[in-house]
Short mmCIF file of C-alpha atoms in Angstrom, two decimals:
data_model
loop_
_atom_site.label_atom_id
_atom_site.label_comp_id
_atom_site.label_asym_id
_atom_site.label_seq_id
_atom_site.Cartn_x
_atom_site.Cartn_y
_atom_site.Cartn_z
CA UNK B 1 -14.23 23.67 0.62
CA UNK B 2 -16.14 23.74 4.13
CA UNK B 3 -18.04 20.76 2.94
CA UNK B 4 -14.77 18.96 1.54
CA UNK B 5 -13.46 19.30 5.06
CA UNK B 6 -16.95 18.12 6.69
CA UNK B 7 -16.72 15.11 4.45
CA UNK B 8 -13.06 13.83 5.04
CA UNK B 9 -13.47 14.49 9.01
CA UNK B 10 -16.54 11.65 8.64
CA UNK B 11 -14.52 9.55 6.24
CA UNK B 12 -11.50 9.86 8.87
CA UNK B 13 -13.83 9.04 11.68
CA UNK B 14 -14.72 6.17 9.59
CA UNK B 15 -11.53 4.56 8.88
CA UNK B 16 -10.65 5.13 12.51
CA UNK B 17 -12.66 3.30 14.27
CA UNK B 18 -12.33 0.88 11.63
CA UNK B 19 -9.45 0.34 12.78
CA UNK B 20 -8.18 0.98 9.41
CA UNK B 21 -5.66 3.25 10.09
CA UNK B 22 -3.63 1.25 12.35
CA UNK B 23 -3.42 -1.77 10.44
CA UNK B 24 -2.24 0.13 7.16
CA UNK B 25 0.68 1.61 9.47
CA UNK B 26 1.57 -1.78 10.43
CA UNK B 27 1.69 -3.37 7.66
CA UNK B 28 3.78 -0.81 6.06
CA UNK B 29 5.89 -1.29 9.08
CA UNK B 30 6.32 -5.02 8.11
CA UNK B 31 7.68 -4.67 4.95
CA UNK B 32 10.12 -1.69 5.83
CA UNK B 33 11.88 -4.00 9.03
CA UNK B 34 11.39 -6.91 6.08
CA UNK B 35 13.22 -5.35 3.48
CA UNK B 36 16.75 -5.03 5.17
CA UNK B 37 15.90 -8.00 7.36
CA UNK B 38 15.21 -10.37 3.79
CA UNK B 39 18.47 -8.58 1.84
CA UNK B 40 20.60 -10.00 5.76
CA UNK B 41 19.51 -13.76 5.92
CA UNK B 42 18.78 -14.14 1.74
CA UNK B 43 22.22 -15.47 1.56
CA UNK B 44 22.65 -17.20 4.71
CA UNK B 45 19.10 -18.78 3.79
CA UNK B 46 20.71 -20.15 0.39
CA UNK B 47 23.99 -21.22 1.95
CA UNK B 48 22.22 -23.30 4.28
CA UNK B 49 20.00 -25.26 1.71
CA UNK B 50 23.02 -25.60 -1.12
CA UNK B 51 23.09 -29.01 1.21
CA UNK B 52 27.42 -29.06 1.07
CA UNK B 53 27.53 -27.70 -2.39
CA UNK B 54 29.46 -24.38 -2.73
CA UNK B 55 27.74 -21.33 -3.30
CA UNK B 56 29.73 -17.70 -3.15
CA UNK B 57 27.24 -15.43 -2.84
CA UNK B 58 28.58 -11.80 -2.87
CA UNK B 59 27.72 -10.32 0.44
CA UNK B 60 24.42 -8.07 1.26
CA UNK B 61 24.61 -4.42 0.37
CA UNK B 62 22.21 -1.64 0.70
CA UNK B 63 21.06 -2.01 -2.67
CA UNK B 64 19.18 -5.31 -2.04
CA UNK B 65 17.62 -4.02 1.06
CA UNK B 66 16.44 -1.07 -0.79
CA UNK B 67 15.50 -3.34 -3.96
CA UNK B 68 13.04 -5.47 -1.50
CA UNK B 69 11.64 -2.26 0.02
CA UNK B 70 10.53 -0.93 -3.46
CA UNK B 71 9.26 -4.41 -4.55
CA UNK B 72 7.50 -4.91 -1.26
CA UNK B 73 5.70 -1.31 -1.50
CA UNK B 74 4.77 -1.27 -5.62
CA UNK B 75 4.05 -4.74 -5.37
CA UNK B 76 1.98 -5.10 -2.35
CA UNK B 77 1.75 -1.95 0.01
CA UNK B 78 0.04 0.36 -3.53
CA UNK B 79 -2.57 -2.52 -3.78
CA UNK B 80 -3.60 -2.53 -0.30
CA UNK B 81 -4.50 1.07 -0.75
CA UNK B 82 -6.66 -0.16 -4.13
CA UNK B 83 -8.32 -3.02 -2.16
CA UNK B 84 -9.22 -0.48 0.96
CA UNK B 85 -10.90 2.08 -1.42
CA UNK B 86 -12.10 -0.03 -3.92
CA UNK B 87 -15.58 0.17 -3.03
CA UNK B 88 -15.45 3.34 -1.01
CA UNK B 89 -18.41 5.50 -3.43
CA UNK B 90 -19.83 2.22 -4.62
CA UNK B 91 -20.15 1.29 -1.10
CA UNK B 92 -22.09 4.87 0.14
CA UNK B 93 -24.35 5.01 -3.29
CA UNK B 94 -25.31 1.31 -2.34
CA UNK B 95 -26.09 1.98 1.03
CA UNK B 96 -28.26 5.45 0.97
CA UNK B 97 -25.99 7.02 3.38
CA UNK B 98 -25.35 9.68 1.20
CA UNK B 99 -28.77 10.86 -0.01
CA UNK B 100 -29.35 12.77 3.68
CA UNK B 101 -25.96 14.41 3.33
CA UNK B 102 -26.83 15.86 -0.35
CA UNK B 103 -29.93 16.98 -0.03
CA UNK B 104 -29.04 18.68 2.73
CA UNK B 105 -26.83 20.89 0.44
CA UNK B 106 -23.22 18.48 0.32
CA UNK B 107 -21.74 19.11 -3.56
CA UNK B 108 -20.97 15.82 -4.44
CA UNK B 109 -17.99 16.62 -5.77
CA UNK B 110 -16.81 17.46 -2.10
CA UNK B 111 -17.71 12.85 -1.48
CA UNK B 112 -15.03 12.41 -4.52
CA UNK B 113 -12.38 14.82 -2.85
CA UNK B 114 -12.48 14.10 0.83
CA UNK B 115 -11.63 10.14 -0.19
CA UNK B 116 -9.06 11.18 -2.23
CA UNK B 117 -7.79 13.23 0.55
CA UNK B 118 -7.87 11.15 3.42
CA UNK B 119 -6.57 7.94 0.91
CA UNK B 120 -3.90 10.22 -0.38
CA UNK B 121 -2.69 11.59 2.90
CA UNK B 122 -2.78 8.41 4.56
CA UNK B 123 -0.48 7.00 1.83
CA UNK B 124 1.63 9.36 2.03
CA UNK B 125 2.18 9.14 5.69
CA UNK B 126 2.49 5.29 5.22
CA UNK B 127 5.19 5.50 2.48
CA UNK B 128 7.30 8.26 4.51
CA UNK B 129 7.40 6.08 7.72
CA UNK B 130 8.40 3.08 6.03
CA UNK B 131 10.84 4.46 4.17
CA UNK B 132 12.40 5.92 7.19
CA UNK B 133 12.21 2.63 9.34
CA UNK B 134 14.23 0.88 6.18
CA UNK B 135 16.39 3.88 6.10
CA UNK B 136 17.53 4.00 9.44
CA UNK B 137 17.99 0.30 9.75
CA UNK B 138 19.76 0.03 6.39
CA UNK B 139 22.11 2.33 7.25
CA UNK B 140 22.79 0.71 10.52
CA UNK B 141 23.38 -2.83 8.55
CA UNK B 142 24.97 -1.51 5.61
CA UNK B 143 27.58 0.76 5.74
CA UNK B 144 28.48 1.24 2.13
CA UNK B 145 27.99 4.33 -0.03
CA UNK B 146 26.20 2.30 -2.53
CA UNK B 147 22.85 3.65 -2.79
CA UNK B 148 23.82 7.62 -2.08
CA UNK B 149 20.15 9.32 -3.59
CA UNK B 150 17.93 7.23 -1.03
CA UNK B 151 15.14 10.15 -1.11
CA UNK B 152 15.39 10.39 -5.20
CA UNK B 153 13.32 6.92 -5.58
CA UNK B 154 10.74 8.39 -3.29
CA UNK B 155 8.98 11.09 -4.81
CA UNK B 156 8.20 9.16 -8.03
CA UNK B 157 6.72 6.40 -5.89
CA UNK B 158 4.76 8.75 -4.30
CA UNK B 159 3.06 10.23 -7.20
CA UNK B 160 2.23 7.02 -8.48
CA UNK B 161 0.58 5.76 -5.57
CA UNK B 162 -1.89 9.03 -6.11
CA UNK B 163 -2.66 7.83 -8.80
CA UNK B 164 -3.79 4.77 -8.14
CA UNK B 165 -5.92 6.34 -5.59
CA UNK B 166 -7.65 8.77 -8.09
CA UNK B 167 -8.04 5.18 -10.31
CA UNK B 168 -9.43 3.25 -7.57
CA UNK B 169 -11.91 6.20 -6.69
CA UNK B 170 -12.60 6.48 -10.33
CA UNK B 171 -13.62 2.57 -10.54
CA UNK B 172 -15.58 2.69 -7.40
CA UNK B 173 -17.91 6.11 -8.55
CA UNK B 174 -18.26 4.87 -12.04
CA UNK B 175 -19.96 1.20 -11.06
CA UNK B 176 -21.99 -0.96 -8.12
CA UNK B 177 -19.40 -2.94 -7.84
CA UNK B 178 -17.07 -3.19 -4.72
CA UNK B 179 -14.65 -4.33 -6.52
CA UNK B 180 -14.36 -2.22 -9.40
CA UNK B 181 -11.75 0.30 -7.98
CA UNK B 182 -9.65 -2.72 -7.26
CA UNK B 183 -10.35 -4.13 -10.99
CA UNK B 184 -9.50 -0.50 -12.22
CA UNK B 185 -6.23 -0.50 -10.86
CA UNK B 186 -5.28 -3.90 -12.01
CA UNK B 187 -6.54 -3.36 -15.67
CA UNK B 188 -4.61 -0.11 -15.99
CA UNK B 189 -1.49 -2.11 -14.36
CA UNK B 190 -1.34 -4.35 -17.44
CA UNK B 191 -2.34 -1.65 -19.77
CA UNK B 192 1.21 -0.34 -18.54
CA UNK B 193 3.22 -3.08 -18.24
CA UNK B 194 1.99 -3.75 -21.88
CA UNK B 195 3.39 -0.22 -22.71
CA UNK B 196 6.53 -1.16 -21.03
CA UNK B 197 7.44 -3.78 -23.28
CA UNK B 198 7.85 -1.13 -26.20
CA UNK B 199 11.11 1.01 -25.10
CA UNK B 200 10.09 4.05 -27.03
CA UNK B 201 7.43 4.57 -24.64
CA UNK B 202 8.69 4.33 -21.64
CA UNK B 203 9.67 7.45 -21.00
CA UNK B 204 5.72 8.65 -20.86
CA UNK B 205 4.56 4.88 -19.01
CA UNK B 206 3.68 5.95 -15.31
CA UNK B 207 4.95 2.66 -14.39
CA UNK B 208 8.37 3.76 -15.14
CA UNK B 209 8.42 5.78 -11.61
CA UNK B 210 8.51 2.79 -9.86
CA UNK B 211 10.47 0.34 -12.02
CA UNK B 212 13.56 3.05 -12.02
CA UNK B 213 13.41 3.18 -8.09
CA UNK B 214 16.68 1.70 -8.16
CA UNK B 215 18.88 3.46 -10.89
CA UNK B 216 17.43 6.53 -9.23
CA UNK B 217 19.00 5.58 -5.66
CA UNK B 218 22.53 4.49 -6.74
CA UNK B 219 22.25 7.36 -8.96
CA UNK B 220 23.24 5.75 -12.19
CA UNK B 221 19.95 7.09 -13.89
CA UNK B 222 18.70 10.98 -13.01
CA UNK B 223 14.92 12.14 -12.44
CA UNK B 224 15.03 14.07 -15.62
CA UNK B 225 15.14 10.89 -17.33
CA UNK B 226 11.58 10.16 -17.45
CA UNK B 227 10.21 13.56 -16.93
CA UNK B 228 7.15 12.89 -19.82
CA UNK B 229 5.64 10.05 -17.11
CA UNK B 230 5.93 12.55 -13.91
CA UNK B 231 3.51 14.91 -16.31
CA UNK B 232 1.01 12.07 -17.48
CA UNK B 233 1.17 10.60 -14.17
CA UNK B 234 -0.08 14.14 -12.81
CA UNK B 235 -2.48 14.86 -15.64
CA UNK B 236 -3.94 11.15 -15.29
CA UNK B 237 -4.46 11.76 -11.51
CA UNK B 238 -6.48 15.02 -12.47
CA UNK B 239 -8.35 13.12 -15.31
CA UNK B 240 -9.40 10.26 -13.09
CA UNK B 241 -10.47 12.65 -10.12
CA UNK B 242 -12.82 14.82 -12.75
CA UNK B 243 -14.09 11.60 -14.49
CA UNK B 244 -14.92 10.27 -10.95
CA UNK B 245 -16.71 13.39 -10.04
CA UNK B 246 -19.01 13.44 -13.37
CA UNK B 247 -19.73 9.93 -12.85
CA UNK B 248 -21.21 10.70 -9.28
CA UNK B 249 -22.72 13.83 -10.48
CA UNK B 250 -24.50 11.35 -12.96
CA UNK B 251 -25.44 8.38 -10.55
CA UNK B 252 -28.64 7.67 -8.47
CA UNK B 253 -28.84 8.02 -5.06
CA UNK A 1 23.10 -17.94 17.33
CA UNK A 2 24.83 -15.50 15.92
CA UNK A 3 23.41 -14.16 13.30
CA UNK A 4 19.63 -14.59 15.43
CA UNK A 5 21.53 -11.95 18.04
CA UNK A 6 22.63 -9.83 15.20
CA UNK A 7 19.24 -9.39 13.44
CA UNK A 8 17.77 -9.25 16.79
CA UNK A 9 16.57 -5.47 16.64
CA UNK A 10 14.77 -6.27 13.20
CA UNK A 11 13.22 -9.52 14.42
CA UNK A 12 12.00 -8.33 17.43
CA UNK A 13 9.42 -5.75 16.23
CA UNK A 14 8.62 -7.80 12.99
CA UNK A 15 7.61 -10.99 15.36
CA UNK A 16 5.72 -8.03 17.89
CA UNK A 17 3.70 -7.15 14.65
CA UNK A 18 3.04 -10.33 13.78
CA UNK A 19 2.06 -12.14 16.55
CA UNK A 20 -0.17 -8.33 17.45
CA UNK A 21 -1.99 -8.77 13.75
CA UNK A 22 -2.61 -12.90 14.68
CA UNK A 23 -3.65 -12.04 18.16
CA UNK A 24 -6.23 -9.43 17.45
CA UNK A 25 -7.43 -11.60 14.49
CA UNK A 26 -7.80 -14.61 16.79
CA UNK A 27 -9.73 -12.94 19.29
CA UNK A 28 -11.57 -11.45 17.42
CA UNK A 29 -12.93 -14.29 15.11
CA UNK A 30 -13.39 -16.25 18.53
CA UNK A 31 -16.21 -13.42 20.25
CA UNK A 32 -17.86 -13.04 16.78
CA UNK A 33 -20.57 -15.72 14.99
CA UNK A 34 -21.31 -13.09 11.88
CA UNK A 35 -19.18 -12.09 9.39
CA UNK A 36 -19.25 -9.80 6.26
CA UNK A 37 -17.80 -12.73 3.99
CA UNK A 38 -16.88 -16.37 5.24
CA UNK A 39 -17.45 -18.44 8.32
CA UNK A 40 -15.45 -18.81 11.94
CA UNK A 41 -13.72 -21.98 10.83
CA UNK A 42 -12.65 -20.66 7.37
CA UNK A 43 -10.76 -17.51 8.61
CA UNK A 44 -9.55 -19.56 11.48
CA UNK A 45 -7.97 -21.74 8.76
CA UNK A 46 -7.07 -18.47 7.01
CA UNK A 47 -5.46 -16.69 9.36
CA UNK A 48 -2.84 -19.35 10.44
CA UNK A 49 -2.33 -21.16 7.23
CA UNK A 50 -1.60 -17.80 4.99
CA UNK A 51 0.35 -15.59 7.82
CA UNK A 52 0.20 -12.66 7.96
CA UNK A 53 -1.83 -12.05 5.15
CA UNK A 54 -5.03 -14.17 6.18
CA UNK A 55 -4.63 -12.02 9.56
CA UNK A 56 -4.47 -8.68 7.64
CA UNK A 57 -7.34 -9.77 5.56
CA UNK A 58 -9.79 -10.43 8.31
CA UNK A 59 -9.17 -7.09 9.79
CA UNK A 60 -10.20 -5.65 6.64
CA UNK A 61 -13.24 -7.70 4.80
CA UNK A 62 -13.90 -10.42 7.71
CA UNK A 63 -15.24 -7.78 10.43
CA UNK A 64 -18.87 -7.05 10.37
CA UNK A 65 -19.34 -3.69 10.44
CA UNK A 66 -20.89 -2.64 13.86
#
């Protein structure tokens, strides 16, 4: 444990003056002022190339500004997370910095768990202040009772981001490559969109906690609903995170 | 006019972000002659032509690690 927490404070110090932090937080920032920002002018945009011909366009509603935020984020905010820490072991085996560190006694296990740490909790942070930036300006643009479970889409979101951490992390220990956690992530994102296509298994896909974001908000759909893919999710976060630790435990320093 | 005054308090931040992530790119790519992939004039071309994306992708591959 005492070397898990020596690791991530390195790995923090790291991304820190890497600047990495900051620019993660801002770009999350983008797409939550986007989101209710692209839901306003959508419709004003399309009026205003129709060139004279009529278009009624139902007006904006909280639903669309929440619909962009949850495209923006599983679309584009989860795969800035796989591109960051895509080559984060791969990266340290290539480069010898770790061979001082474990012979001087660091388990390498305590390498696979401070990444996922410091990845995971910087997610985390990243999804929670977005979501409250779109929040508070949604409900100061839209003031309909629409999308009343706003936090339910959340959680499910958030577990599936971890996963894609313990993926990427599992990619980037198991090969050279720096862009193998990246690759991972992509591969297992067709795998499941694949799976989606067949309605019997949805229920256990992973990718059904972000393509139900929006039932979940206007609370048409409940939680329960897919409760098979919040276990696999959890038990395929686990699984990658172990296989990630045997394949370091196996690799050449 | 009116709907730029009404979306004012989301377009203000969103252009401060923007022109903060093009700005630090700029200067950047402008004191530095090495870089960890690509040359001076391609992220130049990058970083205005695919905004804010060529910007955000300098920060994080373009930078030579010091």
């Amino acid at each position: 444990m005492k070397a898990t927490w020596f690791f991530l404070r390195k790995e923090g110090l790291v991304h820190w003056r890497r600047g990495r932090f900051l620019l993660i937080g801002l770009v999350f920032l983008l797409f939550a002022l986007e989101s209710p920002l692209v839901a306003r002018l959508t419709p004003q945009l399309l009026k205003s190339m129709g060139n004279g011909i009529q278009i009624t366009l139902p007006a904006p509603t909280s639903v669309d500004s929440w619909t962009q935020f949850y495209k923006n984020i599983d679309q584009l905010g989860i795969f800035l997370f796989a591109i960051v820490w895509s080559g984060s072991i791969a990266a340290e085996v290539k480069s010898g910095t770790l061979v001082n560190l474990v012979t001087k006694g660091l388990p390498r296990y305590a390498v696979v768990l401070a990444k996922f740490a410091l990845a995971a909790a910087t997610w985390l942070l990243a999804l929670l202040g977005s979501f409250l930036v779109t929040w508070a300006y949604t409900t100061y643009y839209f003031k309909d009772a629409l999308t009343p479970h706003v936090w339910q889409g959340l959680w499910p979101l958030a577990l599936y981001g971890l996963m894609v951490i313990a993926i990427t992390l599992l990619g980037s220990a198991a090969t050279q490559s720096s862009f193998a956690g990246f690759i991972a992530v992509a591969a297992s994102v067709v795998v499941m969109g694949l799976g989606d296509m067949w309605r019997p298994l949805r229920r256990f896909n992973p990718l059904s906690l972000t393509t139900n974001a929006l039932p979940w908000v206007r609370g048409t759909k409940t939680l329960t609903s897919v409760a098979p893919a919040f276990a696999l999710t959890v038990l395929i976060t686990g699984g990658c995170l172990a296989l990630a630790i045997v394949a370091l435990n196996r690799r050449r320093l | 006019m009116t709907a730029l005054k009404d979306n004012l308090p989301l377009l203000l931040p969103l252009v401060a972000i923007d022109l903060g992530l093009l700005i630090t790119a700029l200067v950047s790519i402008l004191r530095h002659h090495h870089f960890r992939y690509g040359n001076k004039v391609i992220w130049l071309i990058a970083i205005f032509a695919i905004h804010p994306f060529g910007a955000i992708a300098y920060l994080l591959f373009g930078r030579e690690v010091q």
